[in-house]
CSV table of C-alpha atoms in Angstrom, one decimal:
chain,number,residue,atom,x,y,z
A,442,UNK,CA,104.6,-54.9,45.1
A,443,UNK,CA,103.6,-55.4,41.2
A,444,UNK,CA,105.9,-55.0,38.4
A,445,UNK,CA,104.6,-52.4,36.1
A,446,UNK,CA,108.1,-51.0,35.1
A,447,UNK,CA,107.9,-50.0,31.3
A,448,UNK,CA,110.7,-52.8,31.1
A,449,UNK,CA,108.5,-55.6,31.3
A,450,UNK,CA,107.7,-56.6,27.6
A,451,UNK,CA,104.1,-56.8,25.6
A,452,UNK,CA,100.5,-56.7,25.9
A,453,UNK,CA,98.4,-55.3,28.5
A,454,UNK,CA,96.8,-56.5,32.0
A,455,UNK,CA,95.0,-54.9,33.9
A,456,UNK,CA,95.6,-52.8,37.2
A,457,UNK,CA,99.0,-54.1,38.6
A,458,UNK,CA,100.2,-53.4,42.0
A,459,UNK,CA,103.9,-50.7,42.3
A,460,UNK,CA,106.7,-52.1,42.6
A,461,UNK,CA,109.0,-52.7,45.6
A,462,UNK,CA,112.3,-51.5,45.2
A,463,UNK,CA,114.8,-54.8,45.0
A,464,UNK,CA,116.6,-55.6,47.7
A,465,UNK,CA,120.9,-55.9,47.7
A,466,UNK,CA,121.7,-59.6,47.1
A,467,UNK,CA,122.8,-61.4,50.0
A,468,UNK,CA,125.8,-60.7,51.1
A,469,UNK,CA,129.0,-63.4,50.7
A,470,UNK,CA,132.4,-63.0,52.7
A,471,UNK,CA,135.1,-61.3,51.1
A,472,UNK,CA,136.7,-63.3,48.3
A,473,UNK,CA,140.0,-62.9,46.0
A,474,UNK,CA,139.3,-62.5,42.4
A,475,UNK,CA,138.0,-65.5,40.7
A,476,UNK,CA,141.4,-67.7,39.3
A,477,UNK,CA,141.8,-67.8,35.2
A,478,UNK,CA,141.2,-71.3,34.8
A,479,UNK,CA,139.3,-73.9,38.1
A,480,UNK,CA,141.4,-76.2,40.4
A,481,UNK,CA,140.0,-79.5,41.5
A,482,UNK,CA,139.1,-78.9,45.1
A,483,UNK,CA,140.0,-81.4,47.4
A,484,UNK,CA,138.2,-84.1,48.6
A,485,UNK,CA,136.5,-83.9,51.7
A,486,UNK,CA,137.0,-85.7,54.4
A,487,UNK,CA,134.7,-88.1,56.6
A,488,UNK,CA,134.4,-85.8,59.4
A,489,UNK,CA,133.9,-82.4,57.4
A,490,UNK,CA,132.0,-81.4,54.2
A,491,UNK,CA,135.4,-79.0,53.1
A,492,UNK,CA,139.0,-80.4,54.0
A,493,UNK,CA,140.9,-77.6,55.5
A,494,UNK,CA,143.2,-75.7,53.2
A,495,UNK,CA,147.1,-76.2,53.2
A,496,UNK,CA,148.9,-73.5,55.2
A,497,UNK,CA,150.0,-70.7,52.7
A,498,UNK,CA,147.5,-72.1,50.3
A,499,UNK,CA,146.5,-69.5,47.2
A,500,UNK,CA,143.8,-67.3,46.8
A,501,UNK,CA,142.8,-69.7,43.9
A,502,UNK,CA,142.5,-72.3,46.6
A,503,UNK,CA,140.6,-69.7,48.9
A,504,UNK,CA,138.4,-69.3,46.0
A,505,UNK,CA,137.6,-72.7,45.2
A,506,UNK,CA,137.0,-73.3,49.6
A,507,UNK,CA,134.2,-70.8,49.2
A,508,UNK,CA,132.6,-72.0,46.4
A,509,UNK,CA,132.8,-75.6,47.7
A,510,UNK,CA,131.3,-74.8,51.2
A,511,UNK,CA,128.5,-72.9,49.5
A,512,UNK,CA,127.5,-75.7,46.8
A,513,UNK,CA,127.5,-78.5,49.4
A,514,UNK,CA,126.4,-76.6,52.3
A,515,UNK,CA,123.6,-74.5,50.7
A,516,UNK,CA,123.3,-76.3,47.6
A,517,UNK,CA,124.6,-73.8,45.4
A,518,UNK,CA,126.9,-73.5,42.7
A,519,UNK,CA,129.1,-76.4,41.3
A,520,UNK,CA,129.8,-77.8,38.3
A,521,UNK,CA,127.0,-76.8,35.5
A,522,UNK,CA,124.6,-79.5,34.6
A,523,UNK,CA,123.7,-81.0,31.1
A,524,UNK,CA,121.9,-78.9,29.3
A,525,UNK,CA,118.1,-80.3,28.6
A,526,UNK,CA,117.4,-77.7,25.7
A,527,UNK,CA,119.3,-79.0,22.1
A,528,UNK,CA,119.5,-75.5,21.1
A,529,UNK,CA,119.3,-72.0,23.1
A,530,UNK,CA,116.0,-70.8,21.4
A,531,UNK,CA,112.5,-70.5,21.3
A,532,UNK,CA,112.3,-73.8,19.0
A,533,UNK,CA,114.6,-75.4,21.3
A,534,UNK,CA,112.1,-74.5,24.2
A,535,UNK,CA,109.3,-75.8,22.3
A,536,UNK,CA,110.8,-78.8,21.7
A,537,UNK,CA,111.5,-79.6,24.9
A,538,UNK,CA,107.6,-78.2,25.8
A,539,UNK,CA,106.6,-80.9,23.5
A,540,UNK,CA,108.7,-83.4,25.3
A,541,UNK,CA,107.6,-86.0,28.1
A,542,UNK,CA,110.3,-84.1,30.1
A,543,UNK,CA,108.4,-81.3,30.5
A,544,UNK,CA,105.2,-81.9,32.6
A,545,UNK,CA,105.1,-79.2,35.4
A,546,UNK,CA,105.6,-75.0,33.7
A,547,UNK,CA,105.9,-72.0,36.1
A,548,UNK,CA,105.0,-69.2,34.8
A,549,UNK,CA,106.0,-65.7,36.6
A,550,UNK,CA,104.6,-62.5,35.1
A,551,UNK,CA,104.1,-59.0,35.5
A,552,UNK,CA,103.3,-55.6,34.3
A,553,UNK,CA,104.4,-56.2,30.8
A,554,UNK,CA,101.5,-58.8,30.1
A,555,UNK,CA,98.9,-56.2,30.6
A,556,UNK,CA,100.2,-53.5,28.7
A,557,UNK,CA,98.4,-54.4,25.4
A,558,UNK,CA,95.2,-54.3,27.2
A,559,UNK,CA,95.1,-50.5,27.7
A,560,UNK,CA,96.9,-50.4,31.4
A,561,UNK,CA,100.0,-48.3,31.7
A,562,UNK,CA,103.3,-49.6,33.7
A,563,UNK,CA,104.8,-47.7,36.3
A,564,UNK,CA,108.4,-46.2,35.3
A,565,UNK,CA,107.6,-45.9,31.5
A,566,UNK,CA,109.0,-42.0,31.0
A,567,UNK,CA,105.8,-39.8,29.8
A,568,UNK,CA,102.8,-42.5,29.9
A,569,UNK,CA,103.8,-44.0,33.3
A,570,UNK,CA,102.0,-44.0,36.4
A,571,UNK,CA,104.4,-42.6,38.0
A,572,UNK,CA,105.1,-40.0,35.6
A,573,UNK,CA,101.6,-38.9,36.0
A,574,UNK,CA,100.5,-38.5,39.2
A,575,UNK,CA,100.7,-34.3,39.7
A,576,UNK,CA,97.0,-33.7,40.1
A,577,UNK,CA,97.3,-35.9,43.0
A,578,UNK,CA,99.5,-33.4,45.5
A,579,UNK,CA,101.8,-36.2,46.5
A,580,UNK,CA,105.1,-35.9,48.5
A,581,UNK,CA,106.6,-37.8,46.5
A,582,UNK,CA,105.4,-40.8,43.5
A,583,UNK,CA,105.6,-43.9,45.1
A,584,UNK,CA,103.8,-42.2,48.3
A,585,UNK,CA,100.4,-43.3,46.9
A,586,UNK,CA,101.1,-46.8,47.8
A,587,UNK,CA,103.0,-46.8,51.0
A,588,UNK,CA,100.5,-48.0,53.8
A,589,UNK,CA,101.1,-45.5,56.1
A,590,UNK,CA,100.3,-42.5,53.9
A,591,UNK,CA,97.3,-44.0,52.6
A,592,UNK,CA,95.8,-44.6,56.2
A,593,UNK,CA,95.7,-41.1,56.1
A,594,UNK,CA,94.9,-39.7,52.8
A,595,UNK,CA,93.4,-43.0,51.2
A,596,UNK,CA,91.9,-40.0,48.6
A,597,UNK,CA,94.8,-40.0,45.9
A,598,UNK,CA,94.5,-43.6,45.7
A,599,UNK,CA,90.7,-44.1,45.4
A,600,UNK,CA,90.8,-41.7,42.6
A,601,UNK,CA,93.2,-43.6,40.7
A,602,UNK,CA,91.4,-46.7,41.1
A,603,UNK,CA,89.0,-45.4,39.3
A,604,UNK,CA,91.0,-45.2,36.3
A,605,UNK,CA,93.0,-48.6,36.9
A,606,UNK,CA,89.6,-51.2,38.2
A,607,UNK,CA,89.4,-54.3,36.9
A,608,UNK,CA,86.6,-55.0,34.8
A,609,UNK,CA,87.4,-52.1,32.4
A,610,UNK,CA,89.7,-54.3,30.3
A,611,UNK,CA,90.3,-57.2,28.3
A,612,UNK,CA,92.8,-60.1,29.6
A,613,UNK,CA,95.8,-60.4,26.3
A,614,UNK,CA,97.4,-63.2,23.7
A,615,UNK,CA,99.4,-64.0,27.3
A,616,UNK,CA,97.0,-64.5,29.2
A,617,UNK,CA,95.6,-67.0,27.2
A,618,UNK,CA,98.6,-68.8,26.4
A,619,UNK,CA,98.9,-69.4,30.0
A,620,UNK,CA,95.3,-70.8,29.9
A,621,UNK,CA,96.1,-73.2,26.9
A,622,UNK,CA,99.3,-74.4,29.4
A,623,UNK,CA,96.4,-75.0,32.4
A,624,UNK,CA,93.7,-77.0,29.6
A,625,UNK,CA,96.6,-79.0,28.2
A,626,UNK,CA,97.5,-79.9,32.1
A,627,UNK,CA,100.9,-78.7,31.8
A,628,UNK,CA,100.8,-75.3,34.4
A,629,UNK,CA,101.6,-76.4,37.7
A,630,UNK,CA,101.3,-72.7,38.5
A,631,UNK,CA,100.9,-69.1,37.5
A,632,UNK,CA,103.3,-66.2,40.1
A,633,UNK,CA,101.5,-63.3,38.8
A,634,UNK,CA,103.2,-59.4,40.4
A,635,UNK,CA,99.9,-57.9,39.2
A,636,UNK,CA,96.7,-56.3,40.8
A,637,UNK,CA,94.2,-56.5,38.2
A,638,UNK,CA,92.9,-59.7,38.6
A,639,UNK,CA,93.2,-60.8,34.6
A,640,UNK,CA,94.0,-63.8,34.9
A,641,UNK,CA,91.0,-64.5,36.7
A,642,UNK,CA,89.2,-63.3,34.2
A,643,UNK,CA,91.3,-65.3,31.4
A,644,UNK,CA,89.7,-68.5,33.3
A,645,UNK,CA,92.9,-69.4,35.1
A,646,UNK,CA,91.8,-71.5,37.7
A,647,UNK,CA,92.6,-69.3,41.6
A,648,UNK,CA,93.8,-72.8,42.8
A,649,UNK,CA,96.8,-72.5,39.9
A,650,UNK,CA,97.2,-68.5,40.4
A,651,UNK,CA,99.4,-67.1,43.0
A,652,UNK,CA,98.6,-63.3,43.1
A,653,UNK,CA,102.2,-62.2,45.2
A,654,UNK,CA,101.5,-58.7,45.5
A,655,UNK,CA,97.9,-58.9,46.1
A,656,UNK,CA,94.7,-58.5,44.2
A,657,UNK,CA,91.1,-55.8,43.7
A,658,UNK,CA,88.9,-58.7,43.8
A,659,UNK,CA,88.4,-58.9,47.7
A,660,UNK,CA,88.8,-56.2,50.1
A,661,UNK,CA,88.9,-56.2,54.3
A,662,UNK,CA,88.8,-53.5,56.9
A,663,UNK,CA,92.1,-52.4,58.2
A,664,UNK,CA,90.9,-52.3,61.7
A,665,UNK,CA,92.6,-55.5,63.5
A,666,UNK,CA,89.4,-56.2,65.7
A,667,UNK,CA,87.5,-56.3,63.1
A,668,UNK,CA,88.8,-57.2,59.2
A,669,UNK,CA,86.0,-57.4,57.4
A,670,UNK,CA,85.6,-59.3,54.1
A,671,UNK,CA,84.1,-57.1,50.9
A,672,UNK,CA,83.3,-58.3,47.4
A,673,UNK,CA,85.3,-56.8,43.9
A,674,UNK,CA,81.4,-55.7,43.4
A,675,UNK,CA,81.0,-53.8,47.0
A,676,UNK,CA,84.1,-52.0,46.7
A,677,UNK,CA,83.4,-50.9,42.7
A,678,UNK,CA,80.6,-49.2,44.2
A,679,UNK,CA,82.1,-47.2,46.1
A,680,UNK,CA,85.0,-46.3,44.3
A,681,UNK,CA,82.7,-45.1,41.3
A,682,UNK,CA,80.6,-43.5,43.6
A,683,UNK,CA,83.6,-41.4,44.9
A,684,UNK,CA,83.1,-42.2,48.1
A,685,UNK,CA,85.8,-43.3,50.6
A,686,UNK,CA,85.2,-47.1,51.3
A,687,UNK,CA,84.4,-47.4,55.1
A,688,UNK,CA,83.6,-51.0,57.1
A,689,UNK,CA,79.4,-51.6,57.3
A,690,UNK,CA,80.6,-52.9,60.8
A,691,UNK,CA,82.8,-50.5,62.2
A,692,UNK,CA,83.6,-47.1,59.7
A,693,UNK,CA,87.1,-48.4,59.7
A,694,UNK,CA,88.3,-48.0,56.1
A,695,UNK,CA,88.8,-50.5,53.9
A,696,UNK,CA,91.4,-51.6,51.3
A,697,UNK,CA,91.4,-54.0,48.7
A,698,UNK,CA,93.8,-56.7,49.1
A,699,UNK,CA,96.9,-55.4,47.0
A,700,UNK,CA,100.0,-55.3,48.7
A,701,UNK,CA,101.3,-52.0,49.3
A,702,UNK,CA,105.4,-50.6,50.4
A,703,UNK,CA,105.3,-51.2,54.1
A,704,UNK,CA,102.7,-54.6,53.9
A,705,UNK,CA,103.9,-58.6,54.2
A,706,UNK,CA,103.4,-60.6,51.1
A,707,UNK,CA,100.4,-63.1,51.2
A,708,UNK,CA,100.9,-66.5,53.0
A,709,UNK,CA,100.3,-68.4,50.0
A,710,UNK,CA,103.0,-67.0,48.2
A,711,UNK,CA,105.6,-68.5,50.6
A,712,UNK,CA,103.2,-71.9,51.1
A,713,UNK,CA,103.6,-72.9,47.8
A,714,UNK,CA,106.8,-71.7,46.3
A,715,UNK,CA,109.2,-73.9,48.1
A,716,UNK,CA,107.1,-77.0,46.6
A,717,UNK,CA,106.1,-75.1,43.1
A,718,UNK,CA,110.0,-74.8,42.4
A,719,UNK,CA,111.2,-78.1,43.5
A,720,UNK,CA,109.5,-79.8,40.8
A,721,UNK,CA,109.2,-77.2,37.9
A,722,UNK,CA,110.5,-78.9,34.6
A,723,UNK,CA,110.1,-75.3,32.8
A,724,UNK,CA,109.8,-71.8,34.1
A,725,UNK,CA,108.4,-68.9,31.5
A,726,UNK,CA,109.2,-65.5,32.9
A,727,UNK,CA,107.3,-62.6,30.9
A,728,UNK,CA,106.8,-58.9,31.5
A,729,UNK,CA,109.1,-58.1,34.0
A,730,UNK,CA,111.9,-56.5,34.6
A,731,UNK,CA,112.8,-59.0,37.5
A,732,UNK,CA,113.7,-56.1,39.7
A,733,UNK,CA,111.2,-56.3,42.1
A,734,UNK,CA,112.3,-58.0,45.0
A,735,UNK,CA,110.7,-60.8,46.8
A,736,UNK,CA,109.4,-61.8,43.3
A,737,UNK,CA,112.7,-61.8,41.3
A,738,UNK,CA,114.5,-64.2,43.8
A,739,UNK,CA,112.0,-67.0,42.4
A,740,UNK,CA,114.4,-67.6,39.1
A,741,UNK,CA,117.2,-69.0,41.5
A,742,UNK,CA,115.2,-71.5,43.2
A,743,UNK,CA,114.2,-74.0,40.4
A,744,UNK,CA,116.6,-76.6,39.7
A,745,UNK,CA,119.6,-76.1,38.0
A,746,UNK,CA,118.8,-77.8,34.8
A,747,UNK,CA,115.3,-76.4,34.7
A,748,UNK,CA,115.4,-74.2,31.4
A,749,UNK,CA,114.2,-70.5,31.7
A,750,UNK,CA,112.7,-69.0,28.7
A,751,UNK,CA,112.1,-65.0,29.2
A,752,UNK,CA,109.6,-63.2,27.0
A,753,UNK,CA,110.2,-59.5,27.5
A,754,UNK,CA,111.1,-56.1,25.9
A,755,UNK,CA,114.4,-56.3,27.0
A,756,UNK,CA,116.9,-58.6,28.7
A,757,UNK,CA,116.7,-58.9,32.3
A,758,UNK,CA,117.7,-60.7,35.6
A,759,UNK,CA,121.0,-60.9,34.7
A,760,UNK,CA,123.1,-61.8,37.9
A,761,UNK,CA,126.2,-59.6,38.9
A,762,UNK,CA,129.2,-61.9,37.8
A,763,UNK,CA,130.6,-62.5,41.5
A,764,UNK,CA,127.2,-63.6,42.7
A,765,UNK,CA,126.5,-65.7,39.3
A,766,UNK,CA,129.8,-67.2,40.3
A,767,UNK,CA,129.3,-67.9,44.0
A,768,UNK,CA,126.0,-70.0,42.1
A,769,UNK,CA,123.3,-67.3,43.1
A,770,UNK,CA,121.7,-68.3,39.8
A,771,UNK,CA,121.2,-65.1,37.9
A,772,UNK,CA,119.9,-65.8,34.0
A,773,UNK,CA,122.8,-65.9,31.7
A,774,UNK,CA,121.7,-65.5,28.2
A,775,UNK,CA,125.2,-65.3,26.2
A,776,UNK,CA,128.4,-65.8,27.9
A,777,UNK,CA,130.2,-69.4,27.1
A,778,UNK,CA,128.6,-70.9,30.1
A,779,UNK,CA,125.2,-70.5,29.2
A,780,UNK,CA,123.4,-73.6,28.7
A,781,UNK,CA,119.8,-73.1,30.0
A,782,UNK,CA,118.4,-69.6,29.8
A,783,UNK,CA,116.6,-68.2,26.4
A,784,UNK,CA,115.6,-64.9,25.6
A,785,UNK,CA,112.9,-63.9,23.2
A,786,UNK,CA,113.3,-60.1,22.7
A,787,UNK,CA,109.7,-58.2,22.3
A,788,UNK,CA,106.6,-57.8,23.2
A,789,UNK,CA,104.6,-60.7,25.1
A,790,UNK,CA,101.7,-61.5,23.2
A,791,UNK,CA,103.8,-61.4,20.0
A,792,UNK,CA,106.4,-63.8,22.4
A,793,UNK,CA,103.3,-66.0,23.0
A,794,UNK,CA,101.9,-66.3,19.6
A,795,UNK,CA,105.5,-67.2,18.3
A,796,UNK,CA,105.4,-70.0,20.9
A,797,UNK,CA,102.5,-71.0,20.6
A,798,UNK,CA,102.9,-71.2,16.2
A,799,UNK,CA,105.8,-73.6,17.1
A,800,UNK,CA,103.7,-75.8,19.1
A,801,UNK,CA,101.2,-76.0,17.0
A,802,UNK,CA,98.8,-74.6,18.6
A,803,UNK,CA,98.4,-70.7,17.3
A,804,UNK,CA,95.0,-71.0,15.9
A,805,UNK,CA,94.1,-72.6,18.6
A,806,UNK,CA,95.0,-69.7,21.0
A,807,UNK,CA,93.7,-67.1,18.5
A,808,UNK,CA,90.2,-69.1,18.7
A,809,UNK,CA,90.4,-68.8,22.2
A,810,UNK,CA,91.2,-65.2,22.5
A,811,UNK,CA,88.2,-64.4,20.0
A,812,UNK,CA,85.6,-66.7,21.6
A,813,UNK,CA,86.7,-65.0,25.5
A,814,UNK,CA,86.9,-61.7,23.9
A,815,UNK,CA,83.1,-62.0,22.2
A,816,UNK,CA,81.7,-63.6,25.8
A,817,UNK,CA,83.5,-60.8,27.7
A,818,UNK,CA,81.4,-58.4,25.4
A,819,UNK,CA,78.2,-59.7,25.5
A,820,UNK,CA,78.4,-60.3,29.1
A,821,UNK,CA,79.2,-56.0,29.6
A,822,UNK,CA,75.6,-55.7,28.5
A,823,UNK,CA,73.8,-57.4,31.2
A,824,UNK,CA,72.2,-55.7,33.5
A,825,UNK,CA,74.3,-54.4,36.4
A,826,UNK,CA,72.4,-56.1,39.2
A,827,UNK,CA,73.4,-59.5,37.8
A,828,UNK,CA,77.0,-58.7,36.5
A,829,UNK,CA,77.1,-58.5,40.7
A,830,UNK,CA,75.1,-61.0,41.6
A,831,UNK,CA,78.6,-62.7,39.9
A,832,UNK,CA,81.4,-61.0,41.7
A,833,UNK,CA,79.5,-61.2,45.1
A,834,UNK,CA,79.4,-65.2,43.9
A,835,UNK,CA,83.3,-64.9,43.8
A,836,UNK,CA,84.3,-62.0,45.8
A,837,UNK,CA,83.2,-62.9,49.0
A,838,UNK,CA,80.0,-61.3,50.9
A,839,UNK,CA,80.2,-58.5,52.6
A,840,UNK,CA,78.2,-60.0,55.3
A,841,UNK,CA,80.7,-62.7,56.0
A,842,UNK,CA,82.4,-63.4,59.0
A,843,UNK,CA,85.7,-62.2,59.6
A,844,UNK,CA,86.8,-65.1,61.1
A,845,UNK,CA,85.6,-67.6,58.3
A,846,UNK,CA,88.4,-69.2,56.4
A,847,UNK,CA,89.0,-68.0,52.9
A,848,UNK,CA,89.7,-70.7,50.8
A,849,UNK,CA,92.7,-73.3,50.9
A,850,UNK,CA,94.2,-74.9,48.2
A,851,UNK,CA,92.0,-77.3,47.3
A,852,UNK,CA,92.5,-81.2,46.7
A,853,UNK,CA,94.8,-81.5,43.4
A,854,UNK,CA,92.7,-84.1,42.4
A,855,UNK,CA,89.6,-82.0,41.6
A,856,UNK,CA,92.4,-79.6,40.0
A,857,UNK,CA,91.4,-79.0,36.1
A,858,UNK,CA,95.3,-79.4,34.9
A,859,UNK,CA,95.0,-83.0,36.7
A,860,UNK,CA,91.3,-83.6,34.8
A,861,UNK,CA,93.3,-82.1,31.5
A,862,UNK,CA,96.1,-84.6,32.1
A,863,UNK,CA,93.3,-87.7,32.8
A,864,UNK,CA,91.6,-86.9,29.4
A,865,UNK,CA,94.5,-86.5,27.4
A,866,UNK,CA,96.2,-89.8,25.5
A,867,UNK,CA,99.7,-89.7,26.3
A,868,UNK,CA,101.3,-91.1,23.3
A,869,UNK,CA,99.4,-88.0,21.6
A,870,UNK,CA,102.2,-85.0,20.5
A,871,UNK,CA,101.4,-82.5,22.7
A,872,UNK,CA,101.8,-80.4,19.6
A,873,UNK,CA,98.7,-81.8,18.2
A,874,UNK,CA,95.4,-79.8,18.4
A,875,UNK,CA,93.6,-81.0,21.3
A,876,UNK,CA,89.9,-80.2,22.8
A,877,UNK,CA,90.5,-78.1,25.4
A,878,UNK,CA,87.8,-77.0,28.2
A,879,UNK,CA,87.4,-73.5,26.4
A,880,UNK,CA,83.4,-73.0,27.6
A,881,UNK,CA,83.4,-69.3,27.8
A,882,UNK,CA,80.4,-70.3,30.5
A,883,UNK,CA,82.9,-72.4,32.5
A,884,UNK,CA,85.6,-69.8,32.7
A,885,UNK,CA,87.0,-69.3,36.1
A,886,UNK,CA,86.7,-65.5,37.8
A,887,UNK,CA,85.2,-64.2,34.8
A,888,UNK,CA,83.3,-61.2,35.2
């Protein structure tokens, strides 16, 4: 489910999906404690990936069995790599952004990048969702987005959908920054835990977004037989009309396609991360508290000298020492070891614009923000009829077939990062000011 903690740092977005409660980490055999200074393990024979240890061998030696039979079975652990960053900081980020080294970013998000945009988080005490959810007669909080009770008292959550719909707020600084990243041809993709469909609106192409806990802008029946496909515009209707959603086909009801406690992750979330995080030269985490759990795994899986720059209120995803140490890959900001992992300690479209000042491209990205912001307004005073004709245009109509195909990942050649990369010169500094594709007429899932 979303991140909307109160932990995750900076500006708004709009409705995010409740967060899953994190899983333990996996769970490693019993192990002495970790010796005071490393022994060389031995070296492995032909036949085995670990020699054997010597009978009566120490629990230093022990030690040093397990960690070798985890790094060269599972690829985890060992020795630390050389650092690509020349300095632990947000200039030593961007100059490494600015680098040929750095082609492919990942960004992974959540409630935190919203914020500024009007949208409370979940577990903030006082202004929360969480925290203010009486009126609703719950059993308990976190009841509103559990599956099973909404199947039978979907009320409570219709009625605060009303409150939380996309389309009743602006996408932030972040948001944009992460659209400068896709013009410039430099986001290979954006892991986003929210619900309200923002960066969508920001013009971040759906073939570069990855929406892991689900999204308002297309809806189905639950009913298995049938699944129907609804439109953001279909089901705005009817939330705003306080009416209960039910399926035109078959009265089943119908939810929009966030993921709620007690509901599988979309496919396309485990397609493309294995791939996504194989190749990532740069992963920017911001607005989270990296507590929600598939979601917060995805820092461990980049390579490990892929630097990891985290833009948030606080610090977070820091690993528990034994499992940092059996190489699970937690972020370590300041102990002696650290060598990859920066933090930047505020909120995220202040984060952004620091970044963005250092690459040279803050005016840019204020530009952009005004000129989205101005379209976004003018396009609130057309008439209703064709502010839908729009989402019908991307949402999916209602009338479609269950069984059609919603769209797959389409050829990378027609991807605009790929047209960004084809345009641009590369001996030009990245740094420099560069035309990007800013057309507020052109923008992807606006609305």
């Amino acid at each position: 489910m979303a991140d909307r903690d109160g932990t995750g740092g900076g500006p708004g977005d709009a409705a995010a999906s409740p967060p899953t409660p994190a899983t333990d980490p996996p769970t490693v055999p019993a192990a002495p404690a970790a010796p005071a200074a490393r022994q060389q393990a031995a070296e492995p024979d032909a036949e085995s990936p670990v020699s054997d240890p010597e009978p009566g061998s120490s629990a230093d030696a022990d030690m040093e069995l397990l960690r070798t039979l985890l790094s060269r079975t599972l690829g985890l652990g060992g020795d630390k790599p050389e650092p690509v960053l020349d300095e632990l900081s947000l200039p030593g980020v961007s100059r490494f952004l600015r680098s040929d080294r750095c082609k492919n970013i990942v960004c992974m998000v959540g409630a935190g990048i919203s914020t500024s945009a009007g949208i409370p988080d979940f577990r903030s005490p006082g202004t929360g969702l969480y925290s203010n959810l009486q009126s609703y007669n719950l059993p308990y909080p976190e009841a509103i987005f559990e599956i099973r009770f909404f199947k039978k008292h979907p009320e409570p959550f219709f009625a605060l959908a009303r409150e939380l719909y996309p389309g009743q707020f602006k996408p932030t600084v972040c948001h944009y920054f992460m659209r400068l990243l896709q013009d410039k041809g430099l986001l290979l993709r954006c892991y986003t835990q929210n619900i309200d469909t923002l960066e969508r609106v920001a013009g971040l192409d759906p073939e570069l977004l990855v929406e892991a806990h689900g999204t308002f802008f297309t809806s189905h029946c639950l009913r298995p037989s049938c699944r129907q496909r609804y439109s953001l515009a279909w089901m705005r209707e009817r939330i705003f009309s306080s009416l209960v959603p039910k399926c035109e086909k078959c009265q089943g009801l119908v939810k929009p396609d966030i993921v709620f406690f007690g509901e599988s992750l979309p496919a396309r979330f485990f397609a493309l991360l294995e791939s996504d995080f194989e190749k990532v030269d740069l992963l920017i985490i911001m607005g989270t508290s990296l507590q929600v759990q598939p979601f917060a795994s995805l820092i461990s899986r980049v390579p490990t000298n892929t630097p990891r720059l985290l833009i948030n209120k606080e610090k977070t995803g820091q690993g528990d020492p034994l499992m940092s140490l059996m190489g699970f890959g937690g972020m370590d900001f300041d102990s002696d070891k650290a060598y990859r992992d920066v933090a930047w300690l505020g909120d995220c479209d202040s984060g952004c614009l620091a970044l963005a000042e250092l690459l040279g491209w803050k005016e840019e990205l204020e530009e952009l923000v005004r000129r989205e912001h101005a379209a976004i307004d003018a396009k609130a005073g057309e008439p209703p009829q064709k502010q839908q004709g729009h989402e019908d245009k991307d949402g999916g109509n209602p009338k479609k077939s269950p069984g059609d195909k919603e769209k797959a990942p389409g050829d990378p050649k027609k991807s605009p990062r790929d047209k960004a990369k084809a345009e641009k010169d590369p001996k030009m500094p990245q740094g420099d000011k560069e035309k990007t594709q800013n057309d507020p007429e052109k923008s992807q899932g606006g609305q």
